[in-house]
DNA sequence: CACCGTTTGATCGAATATGATTGAATCTAG
DNA sequence: CTAGATTCAATCATATTCGATCAAACGGTG
C-alpha cells in the first residue's frame, strides 16, 4: 500500500539518506528502497547526486560513507584487460632467464607477472625497484636485492636520484623493463621523470635490455623519455601489434619477439 | 521487521576479512567460507583483491597478515599478550615523532606497529629497510624512502653491505630500532651479522636512537652484536621489565620509558 | 484546461558479482 | 621421491545490479 507520507521532496530524502549512511556506515540500495518507499532508480539517482557532492561512496549494491575506511589504492587496474597477453609475454621472458643470471625486474604488471614465474628459481639473482616484485619474491625464490630509492606511489616503485647509488655498484646480465608507451620516433616513454631517470640508469648497467610490453602500449607516447631504441636489445610483445609497426621497429635495432 | 534479507556488500566482507586476518594472524579459506557464508571462490577473489591493496599476504590454503611472517622466537600463546605491549610501546614512540622529522624504521613487529600509527601523517619522511613497513606505508602517508640491500627472508628486511650506499647519503633525526635481545653487558644483539651490520650503520647516521623492545627481549643475548648502550638514547619498553634491570640499564646511558 | 519542465517509476540490455565445475598446481605423508 | 589429497585458477552459468531511456505523474503557469 503506497502510504500517505511520500510527499518527501528530494532534499529531504537526501537528508534521510545521509543520516542512514552515516549511522550504518554501509547500506544497500534494496534496503533503502524499502525504507524510503521509492523506486530503486530514484535511490540510485540520489546516491549519484550525493556522491557528486562528496561524503559518500557508491559501491556495487549500495553505498558507504567515505570515512568508513577502505582507502582505495591509487594504481588503477587494467590488469584483467590484457592479462592473457601479459602472461604469455612473461612466459617468453622467463624462458630467456638462464641459470646463474643476475637480472633486473622493473615495475609494471607484465614484469610482475614474470616475477611470479621466477618464484621457484634458484641460482638466480634478482635486482628490482618494484615493491610488488619484491613482495612476490619475498617468501622464497632467487636471491633478491632491492635498490634503494624514494617510493613513487602510483607505480609502487623506488625511483629518483638515490637509485643511482646501488645501481652503480651492480652489473646486470639482463634487464626486463616495463613502459607506459613505446613509439618509433620517441622510444620508451613514461609519465614520471624520476621513474624515467631510474630506467635510464638500469639500461646503462645492463648487458642486455629486454622490453616487455603488450600491444596496447605500441605507438603510445607519454611525458618523460626513458630510453631510445639503440639501448633496447629485445622487445617482447603480443601478436596483436601492428605488422607495419613491427617491421619499422625492427629496423631501429631491437629484435622483436611476438608471444 | 527483522525480515530484511541481510546480504553483505563486498566492501563489508573485505572489512570483516581484514579484521579476522589481523586478529588471528593466519586463517584458512575454509574457515572464512563458513564464517562469512560465501563460496570459497568468492573468498579467494576477495583475498586476491586485499592482497593487491596490501596488508595481507596470500598463502596456500588461506592468508596471513603481512606482519606475521616476522620474528623468529614466536610462541603462539605469548603473541597476543605481547601484541598489546607492542601496541602501547608503538603509541609512545609515535608521540615522539615531530612534524618535519626524518625518521628511520627498522624491522621487527613493534616497529611495524609504529609504522601503522604513522600511516596518516604527512610532513614526515620515513626511511626504512623493512619491506613490511614499506608496504604498510605504500598506499598513502609520509614520504617513503627504502634503502637498498639484499633481502633477508626471515626478517623481511634489507641488509648487508649495499645498505651503506643509501644510508651514507642520509641523515636521520630519529631512528626507531628493533632487536632480538638487549642485555646489560652485551648491548643489542640479533641473529644475523648482516642485519647487525646495517643496524650499526643506521645508529651511526641517526641523531637520536630509540629502541623499541618489549620486556620479553630483556636480558636476551643473540649471536651478532648490533649496538652498544652509548649509541642508544632512549629505550621504550613495557612495565613488566624487571626493576633492577631497568635501574642498571639507566646507568649505562639510555633514558628508559615504560609504556 | 492545455502546456511545459521536473521528478519518479518501469523496462531492458549491459555490466558485475557470485557459485559451481574441472583440470592443474601444490602440499604432505610415507 | 612418489602417491594421494588438498587447494588453486580458470571458465562458465546464473543471479543481481546498473545505467540509459522513455513514459507517467505532478505542479505550476498562462
Coordinates of N, CA and C (backbone and C1' of nucleotides) in Angstrom, one line a residue, chain A residues 28 44 58-62 84, chain D residues 10-11 16-19 21 27:
Chain A
X28 N 22.5 -1.0 1.6 CA 22.2 -1.5 0.3 C 21.1 -0.7 -0.3
X44 N 19.1 5.3 -6.7 CA 20.4 5.4 -7.4 C 20.7 6.8 -7.8
X58 N 29.7 5.4 -3.7 CA 28.9 4.3 -4.3 C 29.7 3.1 -4.5
X59 N 29.1 1.9 -4.1 CA 29.7 0.6 -4.4 C 28.6 -0.2 -5.1
X60 N 29.1 -1.3 -5.7 CA 28.1 -2.2 -6.3 C 27.1 -2.7 -5.2
X61 N 25.8 -2.4 -5.4 CA 24.8 -2.9 -4.5 C 24.4 -1.9 -3.4
X62 N 25.1 -0.8 -3.3 CA 24.7 0.1 -2.3 C 25.7 1.3 -2.3
X84 N 45.8 -12.0 -20.3 CA 46.3 -13.2 -21.1 C 47.6 -12.8 -21.8
Chain D
dA10 P 44.4 -17.8 -13.7 O5' 43.4 -18.5 -14.6 C5' 43.7 -19.8 -15.1 C4' 42.4 -20.4 -15.8 C3' 41.6 -19.4 -16.5 O3' 41.3 -19.9 -17.8 C1' 40.3 -20.6 -15.0
dT11 P 40.5 -19.0 -18.9 O5' 39.0 -19.6 -18.9 C5' 38.9 -21.1 -19.0 C4' 37.5 -21.4 -18.6 C3' 36.4 -20.5 -19.3 O3' 35.7 -21.3 -20.2 C1' 35.9 -21.0 -17.0
dT16 P 18.8 -13.6 -7.1 O5' 19.2 -12.1 -6.9 C5' 19.8 -11.4 -7.9 C4' 21.0 -10.5 -7.4 C3' 20.5 -9.1 -7.2 O3' 21.3 -8.5 -6.2 C1' 21.9 -9.2 -9.1
dT17 P 20.8 -7.0 -5.6 O5' 21.5 -6.0 -6.6 C5' 22.9 -6.1 -6.8 C4' 23.4 -5.2 -7.9 C3' 22.7 -3.8 -7.9 O3' 23.7 -2.8 -7.8 C1' 22.7 -4.7 -10.0
dC18 P 23.4 -1.3 -7.7 O5' 23.7 -0.8 -9.2 C5' 24.9 -1.2 -9.8 C4' 25.0 -0.7 -11.3 C3' 24.5 0.7 -11.5 O3' 25.5 1.5 -12.1 C1' 23.5 -0.8 -13.0
dG19 P 25.4 3.0 -12.2 O5' 25.0 3.3 -13.7 C5' 25.7 2.7 -14.7 C4' 25.0 2.9 -16.1 C3' 24.5 4.4 -16.2 O3' 24.8 4.7 -17.6 C1' 22.7 2.8 -16.4
dT21 P 20.6 7.2 -23.4 O5' 19.1 6.8 -23.5 C5' 18.7 5.5 -23.9 C4' 17.3 5.3 -23.7 C3' 16.4 6.5 -24.0 O3' 15.5 6.2 -25.1 C1' 15.8 5.5 -21.9
dG27 P 1.4 17.5 -6.8 O5' 2.2 18.8 -7.0 C5' 3.4 18.8 -7.8 C4' 3.7 20.2 -8.2 C3' 2.7 21.3 -7.8 O3' 3.4 22.5 -7.6 C1' 2.8 21.1 -10.2

